[in-house]
Short mmCIF file of C-alpha atoms in Angstrom, two decimals:
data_model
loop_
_atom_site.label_atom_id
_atom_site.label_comp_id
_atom_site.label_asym_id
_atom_site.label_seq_id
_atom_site.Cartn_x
_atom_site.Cartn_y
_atom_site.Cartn_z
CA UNK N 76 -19.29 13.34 10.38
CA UNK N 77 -19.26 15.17 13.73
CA UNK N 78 -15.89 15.41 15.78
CA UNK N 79 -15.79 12.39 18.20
CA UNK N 80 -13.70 12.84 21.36
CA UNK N 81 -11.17 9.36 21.47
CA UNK N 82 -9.16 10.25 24.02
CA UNK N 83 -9.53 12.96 26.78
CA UNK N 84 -9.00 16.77 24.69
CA UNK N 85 -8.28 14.57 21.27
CA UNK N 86 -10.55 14.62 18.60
CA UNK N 87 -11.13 12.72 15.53
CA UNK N 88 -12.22 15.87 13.31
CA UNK N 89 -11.76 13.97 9.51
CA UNK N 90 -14.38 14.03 7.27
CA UNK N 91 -16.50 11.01 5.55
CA UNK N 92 -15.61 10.91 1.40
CA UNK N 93 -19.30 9.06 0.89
CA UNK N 94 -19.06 9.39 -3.25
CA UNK N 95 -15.35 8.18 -4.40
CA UNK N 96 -15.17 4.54 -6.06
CA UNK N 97 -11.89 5.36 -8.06
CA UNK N 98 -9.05 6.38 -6.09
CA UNK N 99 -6.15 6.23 -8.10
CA UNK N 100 -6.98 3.26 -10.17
CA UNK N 101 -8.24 1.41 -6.53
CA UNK N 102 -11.91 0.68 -6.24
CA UNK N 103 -13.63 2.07 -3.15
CA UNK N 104 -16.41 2.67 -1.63
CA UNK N 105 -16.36 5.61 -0.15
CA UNK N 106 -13.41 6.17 2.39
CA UNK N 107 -12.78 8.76 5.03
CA UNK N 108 -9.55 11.72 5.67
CA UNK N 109 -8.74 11.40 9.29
CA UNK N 110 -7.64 14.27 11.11
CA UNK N 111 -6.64 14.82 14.68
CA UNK N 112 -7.12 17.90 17.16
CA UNK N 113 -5.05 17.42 20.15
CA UNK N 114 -6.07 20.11 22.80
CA UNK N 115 -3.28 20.75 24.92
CA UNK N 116 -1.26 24.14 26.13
CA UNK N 117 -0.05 23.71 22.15
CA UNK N 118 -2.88 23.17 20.19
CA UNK N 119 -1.93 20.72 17.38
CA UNK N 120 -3.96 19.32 14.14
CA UNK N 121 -2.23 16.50 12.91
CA UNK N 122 -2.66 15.89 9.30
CA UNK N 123 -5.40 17.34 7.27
CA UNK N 124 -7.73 16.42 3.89
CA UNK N 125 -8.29 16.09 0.67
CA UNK N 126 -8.75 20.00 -0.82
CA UNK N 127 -12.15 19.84 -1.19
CA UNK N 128 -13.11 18.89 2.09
CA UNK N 129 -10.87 21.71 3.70
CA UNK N 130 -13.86 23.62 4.53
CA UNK N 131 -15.56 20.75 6.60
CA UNK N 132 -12.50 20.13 8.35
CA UNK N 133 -12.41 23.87 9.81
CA UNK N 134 -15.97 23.18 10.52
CA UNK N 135 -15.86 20.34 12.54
CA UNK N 136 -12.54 21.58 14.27
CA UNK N 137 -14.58 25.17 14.81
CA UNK N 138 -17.16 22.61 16.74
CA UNK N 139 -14.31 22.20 19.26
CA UNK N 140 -12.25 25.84 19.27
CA UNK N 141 -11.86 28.09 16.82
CA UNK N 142 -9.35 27.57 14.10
CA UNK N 143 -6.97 30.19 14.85
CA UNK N 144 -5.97 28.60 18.21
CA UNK N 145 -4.48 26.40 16.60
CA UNK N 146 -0.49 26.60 17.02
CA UNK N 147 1.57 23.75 14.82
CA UNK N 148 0.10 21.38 12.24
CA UNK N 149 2.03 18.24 11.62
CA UNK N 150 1.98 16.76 8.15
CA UNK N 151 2.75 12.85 9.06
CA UNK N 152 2.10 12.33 4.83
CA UNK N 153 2.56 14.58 1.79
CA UNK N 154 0.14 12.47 -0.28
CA UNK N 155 -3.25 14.94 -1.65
CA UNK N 156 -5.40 12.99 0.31
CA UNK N 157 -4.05 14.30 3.32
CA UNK N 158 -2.36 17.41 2.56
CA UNK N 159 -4.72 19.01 0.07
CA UNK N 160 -6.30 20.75 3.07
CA UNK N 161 -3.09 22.31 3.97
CA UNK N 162 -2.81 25.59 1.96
CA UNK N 163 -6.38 26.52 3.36
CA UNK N 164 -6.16 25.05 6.70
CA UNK N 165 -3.10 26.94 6.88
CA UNK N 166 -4.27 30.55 5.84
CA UNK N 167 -7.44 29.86 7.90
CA UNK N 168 -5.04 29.39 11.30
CA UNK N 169 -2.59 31.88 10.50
CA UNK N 170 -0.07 31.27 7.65
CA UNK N 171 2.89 31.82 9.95
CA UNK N 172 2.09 28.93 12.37
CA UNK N 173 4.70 25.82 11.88
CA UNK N 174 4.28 22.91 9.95
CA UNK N 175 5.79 20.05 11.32
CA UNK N 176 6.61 17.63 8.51
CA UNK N 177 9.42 14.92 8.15
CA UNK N 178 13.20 15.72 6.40
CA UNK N 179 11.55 14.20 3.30
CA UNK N 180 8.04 15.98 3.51
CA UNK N 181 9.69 19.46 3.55
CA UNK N 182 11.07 18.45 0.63
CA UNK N 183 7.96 16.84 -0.87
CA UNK N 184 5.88 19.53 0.25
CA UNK N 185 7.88 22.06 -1.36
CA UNK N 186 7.26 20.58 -4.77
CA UNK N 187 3.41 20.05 -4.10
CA UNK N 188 2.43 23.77 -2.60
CA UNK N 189 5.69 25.64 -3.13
CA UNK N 190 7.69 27.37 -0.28
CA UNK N 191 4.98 29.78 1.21
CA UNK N 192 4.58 27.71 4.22
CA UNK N 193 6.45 27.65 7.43
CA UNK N 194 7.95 24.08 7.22
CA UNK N 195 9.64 22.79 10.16
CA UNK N 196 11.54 19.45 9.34
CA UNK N 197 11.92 17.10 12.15
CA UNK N 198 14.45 14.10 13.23
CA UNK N 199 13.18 10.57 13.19
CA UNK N 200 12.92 10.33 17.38
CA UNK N 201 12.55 14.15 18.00
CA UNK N 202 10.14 14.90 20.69
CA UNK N 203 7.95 18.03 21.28
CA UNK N 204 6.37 18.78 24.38
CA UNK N 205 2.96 20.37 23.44
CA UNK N 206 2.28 21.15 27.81
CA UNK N 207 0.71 17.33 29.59
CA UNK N 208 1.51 15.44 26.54
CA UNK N 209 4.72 15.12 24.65
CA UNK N 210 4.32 13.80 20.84
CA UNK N 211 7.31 12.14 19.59
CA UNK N 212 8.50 10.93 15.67
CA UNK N 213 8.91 8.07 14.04
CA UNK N 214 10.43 8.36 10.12
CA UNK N 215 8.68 5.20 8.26
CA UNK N 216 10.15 5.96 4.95
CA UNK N 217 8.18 4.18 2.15
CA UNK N 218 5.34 3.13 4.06
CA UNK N 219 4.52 4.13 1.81
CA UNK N 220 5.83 7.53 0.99
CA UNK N 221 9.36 8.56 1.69
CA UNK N 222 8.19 11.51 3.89
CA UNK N 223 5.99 9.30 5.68
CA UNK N 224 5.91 9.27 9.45
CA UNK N 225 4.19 8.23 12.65
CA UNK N 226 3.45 10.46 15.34
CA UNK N 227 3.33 8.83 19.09
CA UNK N 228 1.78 10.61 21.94
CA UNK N 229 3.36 8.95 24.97
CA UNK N 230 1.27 9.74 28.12
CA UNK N 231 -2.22 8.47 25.90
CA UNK N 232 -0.18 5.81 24.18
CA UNK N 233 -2.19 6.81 20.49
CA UNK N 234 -0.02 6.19 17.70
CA UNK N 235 -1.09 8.24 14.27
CA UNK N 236 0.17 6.30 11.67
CA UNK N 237 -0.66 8.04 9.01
CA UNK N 238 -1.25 5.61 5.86
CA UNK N 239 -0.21 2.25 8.02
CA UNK N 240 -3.27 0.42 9.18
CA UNK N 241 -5.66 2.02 6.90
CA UNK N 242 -8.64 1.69 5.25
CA UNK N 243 -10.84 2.47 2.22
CA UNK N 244 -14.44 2.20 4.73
CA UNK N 245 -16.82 4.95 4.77
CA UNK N 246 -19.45 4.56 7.91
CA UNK N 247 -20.78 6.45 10.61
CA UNK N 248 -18.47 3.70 12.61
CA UNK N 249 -15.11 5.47 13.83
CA UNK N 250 -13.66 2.19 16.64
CA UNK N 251 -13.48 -1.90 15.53
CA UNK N 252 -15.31 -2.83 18.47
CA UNK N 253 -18.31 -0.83 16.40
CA UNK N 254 -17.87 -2.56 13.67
CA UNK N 255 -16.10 -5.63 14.71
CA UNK N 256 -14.29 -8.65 11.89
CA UNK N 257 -16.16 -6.98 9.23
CA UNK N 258 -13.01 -4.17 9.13
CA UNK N 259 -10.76 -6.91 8.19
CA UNK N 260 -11.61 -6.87 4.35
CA UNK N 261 -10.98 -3.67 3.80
CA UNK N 262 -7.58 -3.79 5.78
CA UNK N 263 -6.80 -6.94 3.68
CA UNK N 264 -7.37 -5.13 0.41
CA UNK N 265 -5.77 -1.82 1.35
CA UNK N 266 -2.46 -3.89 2.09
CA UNK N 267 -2.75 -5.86 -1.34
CA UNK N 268 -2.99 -2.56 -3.24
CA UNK N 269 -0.48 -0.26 -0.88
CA UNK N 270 1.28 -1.79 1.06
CA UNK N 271 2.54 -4.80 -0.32
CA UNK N 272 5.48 -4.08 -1.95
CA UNK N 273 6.85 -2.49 1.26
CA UNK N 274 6.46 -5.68 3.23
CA UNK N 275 10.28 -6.28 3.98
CA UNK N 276 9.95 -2.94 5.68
CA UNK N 277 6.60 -3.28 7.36
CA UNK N 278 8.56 -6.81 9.19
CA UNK N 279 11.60 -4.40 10.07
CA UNK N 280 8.85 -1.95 11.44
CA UNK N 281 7.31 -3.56 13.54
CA UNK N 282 10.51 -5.58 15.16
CA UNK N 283 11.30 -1.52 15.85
CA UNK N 284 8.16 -1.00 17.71
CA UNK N 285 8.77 -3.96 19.72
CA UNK N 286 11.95 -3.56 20.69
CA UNK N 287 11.32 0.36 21.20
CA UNK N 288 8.52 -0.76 23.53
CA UNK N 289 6.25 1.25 21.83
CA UNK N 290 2.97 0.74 24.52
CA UNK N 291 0.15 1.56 22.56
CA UNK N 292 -3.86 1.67 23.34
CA UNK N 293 -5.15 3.40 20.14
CA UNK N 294 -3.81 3.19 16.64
CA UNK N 295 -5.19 6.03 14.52
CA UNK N 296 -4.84 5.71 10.87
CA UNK N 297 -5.61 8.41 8.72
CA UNK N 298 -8.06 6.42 6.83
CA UNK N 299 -11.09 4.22 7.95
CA UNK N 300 -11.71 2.60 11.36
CA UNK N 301 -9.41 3.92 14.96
CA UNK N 302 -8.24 0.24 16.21
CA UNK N 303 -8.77 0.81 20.13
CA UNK N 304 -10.28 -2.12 21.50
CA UNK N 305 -7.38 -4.78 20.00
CA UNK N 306 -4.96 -2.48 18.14
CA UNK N 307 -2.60 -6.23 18.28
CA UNK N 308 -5.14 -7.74 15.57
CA UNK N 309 -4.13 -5.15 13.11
CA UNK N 310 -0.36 -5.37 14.07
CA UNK N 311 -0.55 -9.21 13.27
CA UNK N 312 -2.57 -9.19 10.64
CA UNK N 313 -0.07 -6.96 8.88
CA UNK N 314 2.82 -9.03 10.09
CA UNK N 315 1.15 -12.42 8.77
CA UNK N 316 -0.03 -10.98 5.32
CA UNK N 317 3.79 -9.14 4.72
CA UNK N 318 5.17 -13.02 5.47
CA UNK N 319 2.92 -13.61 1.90
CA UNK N 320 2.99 -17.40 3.31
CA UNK N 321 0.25 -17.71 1.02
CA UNK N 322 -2.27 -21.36 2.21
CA UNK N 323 -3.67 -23.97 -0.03
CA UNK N 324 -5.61 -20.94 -2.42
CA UNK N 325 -4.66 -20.60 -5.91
CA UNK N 326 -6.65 -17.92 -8.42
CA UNK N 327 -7.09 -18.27 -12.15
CA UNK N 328 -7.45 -14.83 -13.97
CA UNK N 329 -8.11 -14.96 -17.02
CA UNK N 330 -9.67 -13.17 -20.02
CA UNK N 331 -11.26 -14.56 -22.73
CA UNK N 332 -12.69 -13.28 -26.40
CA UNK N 333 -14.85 -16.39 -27.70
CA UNK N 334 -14.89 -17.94 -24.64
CA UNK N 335 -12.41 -20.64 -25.40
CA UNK N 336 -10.15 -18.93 -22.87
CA UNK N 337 -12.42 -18.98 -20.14
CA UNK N 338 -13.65 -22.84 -21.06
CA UNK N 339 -10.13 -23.29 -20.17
CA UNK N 340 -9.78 -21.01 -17.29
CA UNK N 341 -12.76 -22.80 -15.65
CA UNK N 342 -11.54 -26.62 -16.29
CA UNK N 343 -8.31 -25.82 -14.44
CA UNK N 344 -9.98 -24.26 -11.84
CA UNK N 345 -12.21 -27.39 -11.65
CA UNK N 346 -8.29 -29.59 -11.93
CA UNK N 347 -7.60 -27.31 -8.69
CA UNK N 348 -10.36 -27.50 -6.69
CA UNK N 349 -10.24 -31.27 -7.42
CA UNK N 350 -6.84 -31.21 -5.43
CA UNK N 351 -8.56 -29.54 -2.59
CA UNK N 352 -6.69 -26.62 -3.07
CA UNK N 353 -9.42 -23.53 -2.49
CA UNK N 354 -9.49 -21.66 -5.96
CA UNK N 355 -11.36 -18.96 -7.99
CA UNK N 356 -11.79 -18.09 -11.39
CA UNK N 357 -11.73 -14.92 -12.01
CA UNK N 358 -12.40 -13.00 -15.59
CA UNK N 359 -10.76 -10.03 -15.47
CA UNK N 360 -12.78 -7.56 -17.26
CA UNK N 361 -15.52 -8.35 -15.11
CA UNK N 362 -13.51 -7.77 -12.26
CA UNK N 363 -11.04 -4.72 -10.71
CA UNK N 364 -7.72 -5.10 -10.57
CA UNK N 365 -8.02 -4.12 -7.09
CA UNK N 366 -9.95 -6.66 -5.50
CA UNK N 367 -7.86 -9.05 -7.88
CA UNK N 368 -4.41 -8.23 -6.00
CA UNK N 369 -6.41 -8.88 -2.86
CA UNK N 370 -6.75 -12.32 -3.99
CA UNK N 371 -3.39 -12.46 -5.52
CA UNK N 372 -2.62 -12.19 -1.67
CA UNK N 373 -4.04 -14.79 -0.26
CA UNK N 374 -3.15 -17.08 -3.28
CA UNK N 375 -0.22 -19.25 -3.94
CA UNK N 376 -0.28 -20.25 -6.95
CA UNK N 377 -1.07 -16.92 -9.50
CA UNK N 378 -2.35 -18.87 -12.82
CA UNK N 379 -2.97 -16.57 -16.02
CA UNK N 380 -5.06 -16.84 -18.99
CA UNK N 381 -5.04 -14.93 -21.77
CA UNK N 382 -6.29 -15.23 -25.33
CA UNK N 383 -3.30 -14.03 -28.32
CA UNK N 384 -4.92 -10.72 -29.72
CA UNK N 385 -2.55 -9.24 -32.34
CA UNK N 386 0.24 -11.36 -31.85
CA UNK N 387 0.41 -10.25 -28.38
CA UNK N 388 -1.67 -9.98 -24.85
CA UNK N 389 -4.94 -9.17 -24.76
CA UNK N 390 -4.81 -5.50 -23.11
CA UNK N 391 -6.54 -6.26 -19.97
CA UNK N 392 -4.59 -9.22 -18.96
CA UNK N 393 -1.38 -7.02 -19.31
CA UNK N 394 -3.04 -3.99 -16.96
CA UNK N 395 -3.20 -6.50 -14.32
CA UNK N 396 0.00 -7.97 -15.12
CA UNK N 397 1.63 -4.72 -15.01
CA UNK N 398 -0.15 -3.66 -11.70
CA UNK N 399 0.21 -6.56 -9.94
CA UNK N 400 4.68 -6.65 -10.76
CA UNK N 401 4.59 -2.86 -9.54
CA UNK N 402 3.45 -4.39 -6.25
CA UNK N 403 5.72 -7.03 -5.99
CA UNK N 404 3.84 -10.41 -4.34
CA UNK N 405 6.15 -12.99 -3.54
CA UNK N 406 6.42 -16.63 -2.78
CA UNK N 407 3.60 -17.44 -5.46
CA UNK N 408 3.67 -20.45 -8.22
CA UNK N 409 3.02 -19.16 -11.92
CA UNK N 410 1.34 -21.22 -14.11
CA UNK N 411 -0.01 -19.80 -17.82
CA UNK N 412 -2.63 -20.69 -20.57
CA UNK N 413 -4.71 -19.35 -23.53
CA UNK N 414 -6.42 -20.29 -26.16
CA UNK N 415 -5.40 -18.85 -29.66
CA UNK N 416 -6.32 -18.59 -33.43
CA UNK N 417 -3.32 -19.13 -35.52
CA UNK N 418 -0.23 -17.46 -33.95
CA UNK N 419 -0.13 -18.26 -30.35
CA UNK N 420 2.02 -15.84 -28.56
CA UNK N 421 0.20 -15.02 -25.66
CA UNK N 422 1.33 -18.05 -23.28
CA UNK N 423 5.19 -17.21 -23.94
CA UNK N 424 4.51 -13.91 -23.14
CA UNK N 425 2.68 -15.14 -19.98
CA UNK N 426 5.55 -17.25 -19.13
CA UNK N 427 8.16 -14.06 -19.29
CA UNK N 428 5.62 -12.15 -17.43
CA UNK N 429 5.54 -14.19 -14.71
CA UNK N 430 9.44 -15.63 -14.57
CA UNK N 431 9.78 -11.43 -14.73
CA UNK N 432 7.81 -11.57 -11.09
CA UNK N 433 10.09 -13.74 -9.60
CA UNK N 434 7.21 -16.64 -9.70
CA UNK N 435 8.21 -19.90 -9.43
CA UNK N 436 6.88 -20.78 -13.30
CA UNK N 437 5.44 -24.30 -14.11
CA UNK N 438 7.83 -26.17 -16.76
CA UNK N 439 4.34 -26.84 -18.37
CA UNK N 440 1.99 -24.54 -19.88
CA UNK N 441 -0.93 -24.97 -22.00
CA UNK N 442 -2.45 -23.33 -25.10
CA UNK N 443 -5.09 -24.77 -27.90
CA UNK N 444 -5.78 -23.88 -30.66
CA UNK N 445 -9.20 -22.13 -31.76
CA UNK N 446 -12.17 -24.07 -29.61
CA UNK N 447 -11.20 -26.72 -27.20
CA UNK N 448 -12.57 -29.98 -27.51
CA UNK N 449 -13.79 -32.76 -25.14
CA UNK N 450 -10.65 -34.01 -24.95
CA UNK N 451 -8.56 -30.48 -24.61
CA UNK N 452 -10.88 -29.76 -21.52
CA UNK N 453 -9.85 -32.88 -19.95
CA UNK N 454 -5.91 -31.44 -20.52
CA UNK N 455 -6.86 -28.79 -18.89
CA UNK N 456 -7.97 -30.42 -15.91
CA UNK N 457 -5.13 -32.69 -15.55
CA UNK N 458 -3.25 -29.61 -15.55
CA UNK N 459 -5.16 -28.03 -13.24
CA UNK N 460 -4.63 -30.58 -10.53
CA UNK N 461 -0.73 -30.62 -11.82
CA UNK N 462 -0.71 -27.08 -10.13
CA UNK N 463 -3.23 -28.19 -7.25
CA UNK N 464 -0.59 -30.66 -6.09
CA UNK N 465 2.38 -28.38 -6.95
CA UNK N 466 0.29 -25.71 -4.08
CA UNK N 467 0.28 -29.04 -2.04
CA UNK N 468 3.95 -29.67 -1.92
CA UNK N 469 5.05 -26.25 -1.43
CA UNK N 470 2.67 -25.86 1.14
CA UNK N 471 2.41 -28.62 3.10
CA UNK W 271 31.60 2.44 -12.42
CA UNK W 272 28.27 0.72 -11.90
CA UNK W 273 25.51 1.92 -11.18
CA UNK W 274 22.94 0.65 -8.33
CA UNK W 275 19.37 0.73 -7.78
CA UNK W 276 17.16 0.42 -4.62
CA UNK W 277 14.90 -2.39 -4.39
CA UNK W 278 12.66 -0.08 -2.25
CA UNK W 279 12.06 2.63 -3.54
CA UNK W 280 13.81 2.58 -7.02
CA UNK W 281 16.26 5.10 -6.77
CA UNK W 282 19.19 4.83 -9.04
CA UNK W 283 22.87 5.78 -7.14
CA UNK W 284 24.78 6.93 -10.20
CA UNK W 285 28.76 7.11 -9.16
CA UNK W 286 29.55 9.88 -11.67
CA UNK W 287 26.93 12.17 -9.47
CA UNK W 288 27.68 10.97 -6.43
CA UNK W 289 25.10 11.94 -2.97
CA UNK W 290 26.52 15.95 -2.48
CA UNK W 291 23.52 16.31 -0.81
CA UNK W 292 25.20 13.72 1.76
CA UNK W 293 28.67 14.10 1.60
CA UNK W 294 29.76 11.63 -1.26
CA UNK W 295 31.49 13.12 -3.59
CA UNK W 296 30.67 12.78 -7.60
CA UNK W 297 32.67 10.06 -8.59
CA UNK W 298 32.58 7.76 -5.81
CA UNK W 299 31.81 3.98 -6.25
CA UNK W 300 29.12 2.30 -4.70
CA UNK W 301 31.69 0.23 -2.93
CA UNK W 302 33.11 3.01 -1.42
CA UNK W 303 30.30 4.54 0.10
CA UNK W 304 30.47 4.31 4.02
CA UNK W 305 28.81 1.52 5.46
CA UNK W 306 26.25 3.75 7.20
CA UNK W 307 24.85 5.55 3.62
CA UNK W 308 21.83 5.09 3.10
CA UNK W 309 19.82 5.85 0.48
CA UNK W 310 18.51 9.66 -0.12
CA UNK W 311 15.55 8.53 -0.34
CA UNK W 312 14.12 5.93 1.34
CA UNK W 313 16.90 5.27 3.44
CA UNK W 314 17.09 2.34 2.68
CA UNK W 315 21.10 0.44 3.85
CA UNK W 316 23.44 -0.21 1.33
CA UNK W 317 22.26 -4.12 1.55
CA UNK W 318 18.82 -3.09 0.03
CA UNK W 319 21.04 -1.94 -3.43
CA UNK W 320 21.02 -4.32 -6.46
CA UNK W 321 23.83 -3.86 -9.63
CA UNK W 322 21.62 -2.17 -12.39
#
């Protein structure tokens, strides 16, 4: 990716990550490190990249001026992603140069690259003037680091928001208005998988912003798509999905080892649908967790199937189980089934799991024995609609 | 003395340590932290805390 001027003397000098699909235990496809040159009396890089694309970052900033003219750095997130590139970037620009960095990303960034580098911790508000432009501070603690941080630059009105507003996309597009609604998936699924435990914070957040009067024309995350033409649309999108007032969706997720599981999973989700609630089944191992918990999301009722392997879970249904609680979704109806040979344990673990996550559990469960019959599949669709109308009357 | 955890971030305040760091002595009670702690971490108000 070349350096692409989005404001007057700002750059977008990031690089393109075309090959990563697993980051973290997230499926991707591709994503991109964004990095900012401002060009100013100071010249400032805000944030860098992942520490093998350190090199390519000096090369596209060496496009613009060379390296060394740089004169601060500021770190707006310790995560590796965005840091990685520090050590180099650093020795590359002159090792003494500051580091501007949060209270908590001194810290952090002590205990990721030692205490070699010239860390300058900042105040949540500080200001530096960098000559025509003054960058200010914003502390965002837990979104989703605790050494995150925005930065502002007033007179352009950009906000760099580090993590905030992200997402996994790797194109040669760099604005929405180039690539228009189609963003909006990947923003969805970047909040389900890192954001959404946070969302009591994001809400606080963004009251700040507004009653700081934050004006702002460009929000730059630090990965995907710049929002410039309607930054608002990613503002309320993140506003509406951290309400998690879930709509008449539910998903079934379920795995299955004969298949009696899944029979089951699939005449519920036929009991659902028959509601005219919106529904999916999903089988987990053909699935990733990720683009699960962006259903999870958008679903309020969160109904689990899992076959009783061992006397206990089967071991896929738990990895979602125990991704999905780390992350916290609220406001969702829990509902469980399986299908089981001769001990059975699986729904009353299901049941725990769920009550665990704060779901609102149906009284009523269901679990048969070996194959279902005729007359077991037509259970399961009565139940089924049970939790289509219990979507209904919490929703409205 | 109880102990309290964040619901942000997890971190656990632990009376018999205390938050040096910020001025509370080892040995002061979650109720008697000022009303203005918050936590080391995530700074997160004392409101955010749940009884471990």
């Amino acid at each position: 990716m070349k350096p692409v001027e989005i404001a007057s003397g700002i750059y977008q000098v990031g690089v393109i990550d075309w090959n990563i699909r697993d980051f973290h235990g997230y499926s991707v496809e591709g994503t991109t490190y964004n990095a900012f040159l401002i060009l100013d009396d100071t010249v400032v890089l805000i944030d860098t990249v992942k520490k093998e694309f350190a090199d390519q970052l000096l090369a596209n900033i060496a496009e613009i001026i060379d390296p060394k003219k740089i004169d601060m750095v500021i770190s707006n997130h310790t995560e590796m992603d965005h840091s990685g590139g520090l050590p180099r970037v650093m020795h590359a620009i002159g090792g003494e140069k500051p580091l501007y960095c949060s209270k908590m990303g001194q810290k952090n960034l002590i205990q990721h690259f030692g205490d070699r580098l010239n860390l300058q911790a900042l105040e949540n508000g500080q200001e530096i003037s960098i000559g025509s432009r003054t960058l200010s501070f914003l502390e965002t603690r837990m979104l989703h680091w605790p050494d995150s941080m925005f930065t502002y630059i007033k007179e352009d009105q950009i906000l760099f928001s580090s993590d905030a507003f992200g997402q996994h996309y790797a194109g040669y597009e760099m604005f929405d208005d180039q690539i228009g609604d189609a963003v909006m998936p990947y923003a969805k699924k970047y909040f389900a998988n890192i954001l959404l435990l946070y969302t009591p914070k994001i809400l606080k957040l963004v009251e700040q912003i507004t009653d700081m009067g934050l004006q702002i024309k460009i929000i730059c995350p630090d990965h995907g798509i710049l929002w410039r033409s309607n930054p608002e649309t990613i503002i309320n999108a993140y506003v509406e999905w951290s309400r998690q007032e879930a709509g008449k969706r539910a998903v079934v997720l379920y795995d299955t080892m004969w298949k009696s599981t899944r029979l089951m999973a699939e005449a519920i989700a036929d009991g659902i649908a028959e509601t005219g609630v919106a529904v999916r089944p999903i089988h987990i191992r053909s699935s990733h967790r990720s683009d699960i918990m962006t259903e999870v999301l958008d679903a309020r009722a969160i109904v689990v199937g899992s076959p009783t392997l061992n006397n206990g879970l089967f071991p896929s249904v738990s990895d979602v189980l125990t991704y999905m609680k780390g992350l916290r979704p609220k406001n969702k109806i829990g509902a469980a089934f399986g299908s089981y040979g001769w001990s059975g344990e699986s729904v009353k673990l299901l049941n725990e799991a769920l009550a665990d996550m704060k779901f609102d559990v149906m009284e009523e469960s269901l679990k048969i024995q070996y194959v279902p019959d005729k007359k077991d599949l037509s259970a399961c669709r009565e139940y089924g609609r049970k939790i289509g109308q219990a979507v209904i009357s919490r929703v409205g | 003395m109880d102990r309290y955890v964040c619901q942000i971030c997890g971190y656990i305040y632990d009376p018999e340590q205390g938050d040096p760091e910020n001025g509370v002595e080892p040995g002061t009670p979650f109720e008697k932290l000022p009303d203005d702690w918050l936590c080391p971490i995530c700074g997160a108000p004392k409101d955010d805390f749940e009884k471990e």
